[in-house]
PDB file of C-alpha atoms in Angstrom:
ATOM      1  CA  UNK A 830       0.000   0.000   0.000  1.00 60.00           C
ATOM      2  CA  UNK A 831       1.322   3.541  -1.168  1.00 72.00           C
ATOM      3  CA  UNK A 832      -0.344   6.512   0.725  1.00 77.00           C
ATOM      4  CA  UNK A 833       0.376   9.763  -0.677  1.00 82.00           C
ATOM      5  CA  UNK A 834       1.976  12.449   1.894  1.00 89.00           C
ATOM      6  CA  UNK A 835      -1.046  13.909   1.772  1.00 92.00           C
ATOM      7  CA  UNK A 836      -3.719  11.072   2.461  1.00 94.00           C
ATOM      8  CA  UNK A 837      -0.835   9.849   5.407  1.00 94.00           C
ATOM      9  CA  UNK A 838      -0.910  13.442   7.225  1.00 95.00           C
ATOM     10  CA  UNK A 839      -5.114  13.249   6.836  1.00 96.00           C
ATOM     11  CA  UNK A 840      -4.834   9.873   8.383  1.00 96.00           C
ATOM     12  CA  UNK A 841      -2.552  11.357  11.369  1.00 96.00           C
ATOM     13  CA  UNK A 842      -5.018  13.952  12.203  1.00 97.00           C
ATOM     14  CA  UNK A 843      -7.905  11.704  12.041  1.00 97.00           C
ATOM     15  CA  UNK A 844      -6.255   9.196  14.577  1.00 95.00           C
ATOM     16  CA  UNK A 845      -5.792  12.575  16.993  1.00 95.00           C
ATOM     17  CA  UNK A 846      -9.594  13.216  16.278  1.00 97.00           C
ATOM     18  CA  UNK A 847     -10.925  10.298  16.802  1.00 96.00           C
ATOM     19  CA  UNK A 848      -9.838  10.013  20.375  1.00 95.00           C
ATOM     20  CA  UNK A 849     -11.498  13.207  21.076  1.00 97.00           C
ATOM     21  CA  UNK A 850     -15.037  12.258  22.174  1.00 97.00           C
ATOM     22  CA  UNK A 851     -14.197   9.904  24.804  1.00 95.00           C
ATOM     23  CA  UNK A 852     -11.986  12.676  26.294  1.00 95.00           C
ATOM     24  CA  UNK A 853     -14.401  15.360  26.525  1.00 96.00           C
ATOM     25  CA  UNK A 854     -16.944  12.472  27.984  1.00 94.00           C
ATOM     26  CA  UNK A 855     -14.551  11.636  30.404  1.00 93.00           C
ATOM     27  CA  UNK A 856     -13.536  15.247  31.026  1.00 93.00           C
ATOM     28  CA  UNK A 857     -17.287  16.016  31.264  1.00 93.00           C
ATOM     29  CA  UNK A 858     -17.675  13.101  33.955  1.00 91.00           C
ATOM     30  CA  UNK A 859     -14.940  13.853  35.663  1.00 91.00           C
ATOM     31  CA  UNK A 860     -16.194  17.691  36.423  1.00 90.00           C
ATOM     32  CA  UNK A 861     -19.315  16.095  37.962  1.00 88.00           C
ATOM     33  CA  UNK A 862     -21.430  16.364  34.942  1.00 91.00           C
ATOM     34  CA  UNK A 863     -24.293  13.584  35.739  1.00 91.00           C
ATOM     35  CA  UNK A 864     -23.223  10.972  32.568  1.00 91.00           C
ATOM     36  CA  UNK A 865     -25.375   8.079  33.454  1.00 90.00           C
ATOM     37  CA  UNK A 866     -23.305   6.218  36.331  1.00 86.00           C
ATOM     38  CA  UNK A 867     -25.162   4.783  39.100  1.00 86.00           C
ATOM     39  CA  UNK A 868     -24.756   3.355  42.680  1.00 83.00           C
ATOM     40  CA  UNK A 869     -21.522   2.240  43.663  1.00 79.00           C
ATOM     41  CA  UNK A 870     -19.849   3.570  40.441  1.00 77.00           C
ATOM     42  CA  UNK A 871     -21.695   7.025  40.610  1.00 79.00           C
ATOM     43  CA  UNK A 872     -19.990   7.666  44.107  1.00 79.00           C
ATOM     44  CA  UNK A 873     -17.004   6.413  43.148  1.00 77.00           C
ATOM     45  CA  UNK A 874     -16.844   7.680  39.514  1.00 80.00           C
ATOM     46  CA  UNK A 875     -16.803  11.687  41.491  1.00 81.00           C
ATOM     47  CA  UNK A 876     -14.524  13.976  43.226  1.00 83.00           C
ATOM     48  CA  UNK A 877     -11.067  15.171  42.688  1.00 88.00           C
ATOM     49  CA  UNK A 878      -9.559  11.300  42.955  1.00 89.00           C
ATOM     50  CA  UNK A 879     -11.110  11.081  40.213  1.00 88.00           C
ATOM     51  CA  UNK A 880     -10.706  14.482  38.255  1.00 90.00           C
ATOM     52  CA  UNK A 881      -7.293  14.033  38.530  1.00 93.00           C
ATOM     53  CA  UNK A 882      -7.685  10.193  37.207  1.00 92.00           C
ATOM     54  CA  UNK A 883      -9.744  11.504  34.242  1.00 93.00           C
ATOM     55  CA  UNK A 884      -7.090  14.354  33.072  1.00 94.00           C
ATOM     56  CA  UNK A 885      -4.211  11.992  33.454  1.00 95.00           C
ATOM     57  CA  UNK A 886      -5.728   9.317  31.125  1.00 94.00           C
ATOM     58  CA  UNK A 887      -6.665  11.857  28.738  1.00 95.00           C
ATOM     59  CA  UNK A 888      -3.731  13.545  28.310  1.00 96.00           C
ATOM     60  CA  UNK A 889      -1.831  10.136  28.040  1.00 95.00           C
ATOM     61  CA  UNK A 890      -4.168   9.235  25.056  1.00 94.00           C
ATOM     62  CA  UNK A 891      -3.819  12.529  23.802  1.00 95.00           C
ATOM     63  CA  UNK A 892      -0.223  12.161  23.844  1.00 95.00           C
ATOM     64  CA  UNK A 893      -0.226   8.959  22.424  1.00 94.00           C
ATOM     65  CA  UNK A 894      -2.807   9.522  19.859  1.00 95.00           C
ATOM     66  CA  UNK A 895      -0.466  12.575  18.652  1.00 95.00           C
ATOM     67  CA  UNK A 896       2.624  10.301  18.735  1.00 94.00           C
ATOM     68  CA  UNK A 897       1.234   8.940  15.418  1.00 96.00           C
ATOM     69  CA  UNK A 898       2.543  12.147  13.784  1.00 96.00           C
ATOM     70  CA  UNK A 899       6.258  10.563  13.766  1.00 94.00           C
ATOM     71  CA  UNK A 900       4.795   8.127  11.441  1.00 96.00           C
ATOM     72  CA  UNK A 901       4.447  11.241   9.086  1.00 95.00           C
ATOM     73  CA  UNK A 902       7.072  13.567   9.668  1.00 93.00           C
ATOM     74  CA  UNK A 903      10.561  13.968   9.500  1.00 90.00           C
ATOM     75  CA  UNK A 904      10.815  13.884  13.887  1.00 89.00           C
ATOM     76  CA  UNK A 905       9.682   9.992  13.107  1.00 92.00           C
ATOM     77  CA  UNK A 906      12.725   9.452  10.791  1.00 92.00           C
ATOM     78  CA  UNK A 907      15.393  11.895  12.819  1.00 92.00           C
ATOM     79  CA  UNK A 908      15.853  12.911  16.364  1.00 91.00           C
ATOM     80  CA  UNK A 909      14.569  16.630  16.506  1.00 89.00           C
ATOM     81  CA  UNK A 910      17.918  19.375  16.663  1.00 88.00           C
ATOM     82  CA  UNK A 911      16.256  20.577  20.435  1.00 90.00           C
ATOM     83  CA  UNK A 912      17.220  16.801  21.860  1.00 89.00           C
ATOM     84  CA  UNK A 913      20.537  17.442  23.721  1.00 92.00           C
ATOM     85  CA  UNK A 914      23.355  15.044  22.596  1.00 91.00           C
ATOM     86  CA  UNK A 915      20.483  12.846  20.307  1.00 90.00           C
ATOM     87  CA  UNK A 916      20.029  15.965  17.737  1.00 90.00           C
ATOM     88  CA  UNK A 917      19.791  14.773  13.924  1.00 89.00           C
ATOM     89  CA  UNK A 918      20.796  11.359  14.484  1.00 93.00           C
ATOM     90  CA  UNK A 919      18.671   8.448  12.485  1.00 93.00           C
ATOM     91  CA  UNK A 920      16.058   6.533  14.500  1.00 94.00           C
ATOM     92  CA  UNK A 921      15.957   2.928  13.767  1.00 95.00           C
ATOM     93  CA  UNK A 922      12.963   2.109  11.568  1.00 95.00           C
ATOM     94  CA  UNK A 923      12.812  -0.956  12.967  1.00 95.00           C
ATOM     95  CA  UNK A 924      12.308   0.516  16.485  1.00 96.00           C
ATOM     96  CA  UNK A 925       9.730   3.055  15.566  1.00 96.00           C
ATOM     97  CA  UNK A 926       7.916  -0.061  14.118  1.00 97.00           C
ATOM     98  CA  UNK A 927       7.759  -2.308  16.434  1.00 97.00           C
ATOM     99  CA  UNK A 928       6.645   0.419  19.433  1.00 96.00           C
ATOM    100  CA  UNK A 929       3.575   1.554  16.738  1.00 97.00           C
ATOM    101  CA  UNK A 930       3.039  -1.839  15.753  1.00 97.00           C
ATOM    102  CA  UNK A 931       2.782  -3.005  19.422  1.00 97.00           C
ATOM    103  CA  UNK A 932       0.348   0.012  20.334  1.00 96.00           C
ATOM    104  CA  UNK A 933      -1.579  -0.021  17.018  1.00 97.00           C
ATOM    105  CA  UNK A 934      -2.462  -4.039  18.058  1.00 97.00           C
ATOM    106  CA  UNK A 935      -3.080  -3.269  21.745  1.00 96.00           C
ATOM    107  CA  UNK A 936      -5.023  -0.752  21.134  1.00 95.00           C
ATOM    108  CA  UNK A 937      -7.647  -2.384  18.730  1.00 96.00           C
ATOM    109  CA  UNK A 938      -7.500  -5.534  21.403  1.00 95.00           C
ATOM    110  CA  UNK A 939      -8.227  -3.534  24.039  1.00 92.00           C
ATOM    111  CA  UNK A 940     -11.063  -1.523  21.938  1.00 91.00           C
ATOM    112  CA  UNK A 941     -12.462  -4.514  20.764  1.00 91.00           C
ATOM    113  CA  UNK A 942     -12.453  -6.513  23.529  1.00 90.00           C
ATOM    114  CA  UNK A 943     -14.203  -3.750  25.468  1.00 86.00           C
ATOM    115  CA  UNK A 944     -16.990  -2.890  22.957  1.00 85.00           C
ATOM    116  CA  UNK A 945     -17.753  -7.046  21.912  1.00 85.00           C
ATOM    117  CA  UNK A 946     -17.178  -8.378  25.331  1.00 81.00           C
ATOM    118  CA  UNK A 947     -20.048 -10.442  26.648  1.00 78.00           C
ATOM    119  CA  UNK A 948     -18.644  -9.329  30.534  1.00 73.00           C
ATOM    120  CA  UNK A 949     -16.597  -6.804  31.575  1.00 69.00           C
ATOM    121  CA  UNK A 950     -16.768  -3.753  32.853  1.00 71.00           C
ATOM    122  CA  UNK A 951     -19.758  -1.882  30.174  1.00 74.00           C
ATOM    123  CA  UNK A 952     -22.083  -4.639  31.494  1.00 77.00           C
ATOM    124  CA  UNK A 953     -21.847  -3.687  34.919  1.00 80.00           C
ATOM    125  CA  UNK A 954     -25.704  -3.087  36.289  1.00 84.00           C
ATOM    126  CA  UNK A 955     -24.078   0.615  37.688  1.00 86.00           C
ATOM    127  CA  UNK A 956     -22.789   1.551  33.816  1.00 87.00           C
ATOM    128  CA  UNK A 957     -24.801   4.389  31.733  1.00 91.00           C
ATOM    129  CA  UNK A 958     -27.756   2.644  30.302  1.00 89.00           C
ATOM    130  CA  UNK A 959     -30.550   3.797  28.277  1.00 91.00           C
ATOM    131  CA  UNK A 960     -30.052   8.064  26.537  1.00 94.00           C
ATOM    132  CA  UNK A 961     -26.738   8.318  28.822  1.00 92.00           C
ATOM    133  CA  UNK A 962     -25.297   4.630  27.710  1.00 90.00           C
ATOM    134  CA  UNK A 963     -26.024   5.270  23.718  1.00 91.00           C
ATOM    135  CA  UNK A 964     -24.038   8.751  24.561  1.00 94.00           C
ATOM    136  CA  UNK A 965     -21.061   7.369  25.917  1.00 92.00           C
ATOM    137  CA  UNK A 966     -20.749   4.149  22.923  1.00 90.00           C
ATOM    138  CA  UNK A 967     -20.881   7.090  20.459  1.00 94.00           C
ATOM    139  CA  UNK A 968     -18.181   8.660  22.299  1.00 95.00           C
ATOM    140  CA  UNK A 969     -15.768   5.501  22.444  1.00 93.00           C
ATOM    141  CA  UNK A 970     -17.094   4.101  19.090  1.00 94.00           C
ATOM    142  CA  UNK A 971     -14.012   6.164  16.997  1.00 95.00           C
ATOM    143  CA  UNK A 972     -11.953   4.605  19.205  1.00 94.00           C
ATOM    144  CA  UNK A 973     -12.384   1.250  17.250  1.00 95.00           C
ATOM    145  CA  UNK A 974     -10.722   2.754  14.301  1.00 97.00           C
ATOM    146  CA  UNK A 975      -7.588   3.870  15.977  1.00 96.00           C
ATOM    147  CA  UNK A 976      -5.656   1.253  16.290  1.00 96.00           C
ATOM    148  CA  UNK A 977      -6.232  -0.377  12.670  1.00 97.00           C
ATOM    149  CA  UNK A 978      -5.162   3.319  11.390  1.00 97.00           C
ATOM    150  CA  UNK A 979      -2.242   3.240  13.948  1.00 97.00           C
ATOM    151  CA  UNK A 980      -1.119  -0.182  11.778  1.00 97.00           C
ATOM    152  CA  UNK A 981      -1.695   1.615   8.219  1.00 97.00           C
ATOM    153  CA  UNK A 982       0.350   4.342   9.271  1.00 97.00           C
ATOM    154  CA  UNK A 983       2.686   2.064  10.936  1.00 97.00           C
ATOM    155  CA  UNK A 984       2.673  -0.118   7.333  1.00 96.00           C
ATOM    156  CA  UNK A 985       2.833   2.900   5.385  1.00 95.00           C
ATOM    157  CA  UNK A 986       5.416   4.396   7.311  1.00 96.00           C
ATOM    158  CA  UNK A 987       7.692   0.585   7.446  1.00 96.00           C
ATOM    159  CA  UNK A 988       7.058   0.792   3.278  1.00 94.00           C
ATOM    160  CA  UNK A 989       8.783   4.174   3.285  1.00 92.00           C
ATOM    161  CA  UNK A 990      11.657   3.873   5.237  1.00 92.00           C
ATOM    162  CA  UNK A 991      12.683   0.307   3.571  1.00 90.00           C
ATOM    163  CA  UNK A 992      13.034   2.892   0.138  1.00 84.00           C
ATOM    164  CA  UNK A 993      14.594   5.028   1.349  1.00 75.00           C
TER     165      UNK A 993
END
């Protein structure tokens, strides 16, 4: 498969988008705003323990999801010049491949798993059900597409570096 610069950058940005709706749910639960949790869950899904829970995972999903722009730019290829003692030096394809192949296959397990699961957490009786349950699957949905354009990218970007 040959991507175009182009179509590869589009598919960067759309992997940073697509993580966007479970993080402003989460965000949204985590400043109190009522998103369907119940009983045990509801108390313990509330309160700073929590806020600070909520911002840490979305930043680190943020950070990750925005990782996948060294698949498409030259920082993926070449250590940046502002990296003391590391500046301009080649990054082993190979190593850049196996960390985004690695994260582009746990991330569809763990998306899958999570959203076709018979048991597991989203069946627990104190999960959103009903209006506030459909909300938060929309929100997580795009996440299913992350990791299988995590591996494109990650094929794409193996392709690339082999010719060059």
């Amino acid at each position: 498969m040959i991507l175009a610069p182009r179509t590869r950058n589009l598919l960067a940005w759309l992997t940073v988008w697509l993580t966007v709706p479970s993080c402003a749910w989460r965000v949204a639960a985590g400043f109190g705003v009522d998103v369907g949790f119940t009983g045990q869950l509801g108390e313990l899904y509330r309160g700073p323990e929590f806020l600070a829970y909520v911002w840490v995972l979305t930043i680190a999903s943020q950070a990750a999801a925005f990782l996948t722009f060294g698949l498409v730019r030259p920082w993926g290829e070449r250590v940046p010049g502002w990296v003391p003692g590391l500046a301009g030096r080649s990054i082993p394809a190979g190593l850049v491949v196996g960390v985004a192949g690695v994260g582009a296959l746990a991330v569809t397990a763990v998306s899958v798993v999570l959203a076709f699961s018979d048991s597991g957490p989203l069946h627990h009786p104190d999960f959103p059900s009903g209006t506030a349950g459909t909300v938060m699957a929309l929100c997580y949905a795009p996440l299913l597409a992350w990791g299988p354009l995590v591996g494109v990218l990650t094929v794409a970007y193996a392709r690339r570096r082999a010719h060059s």
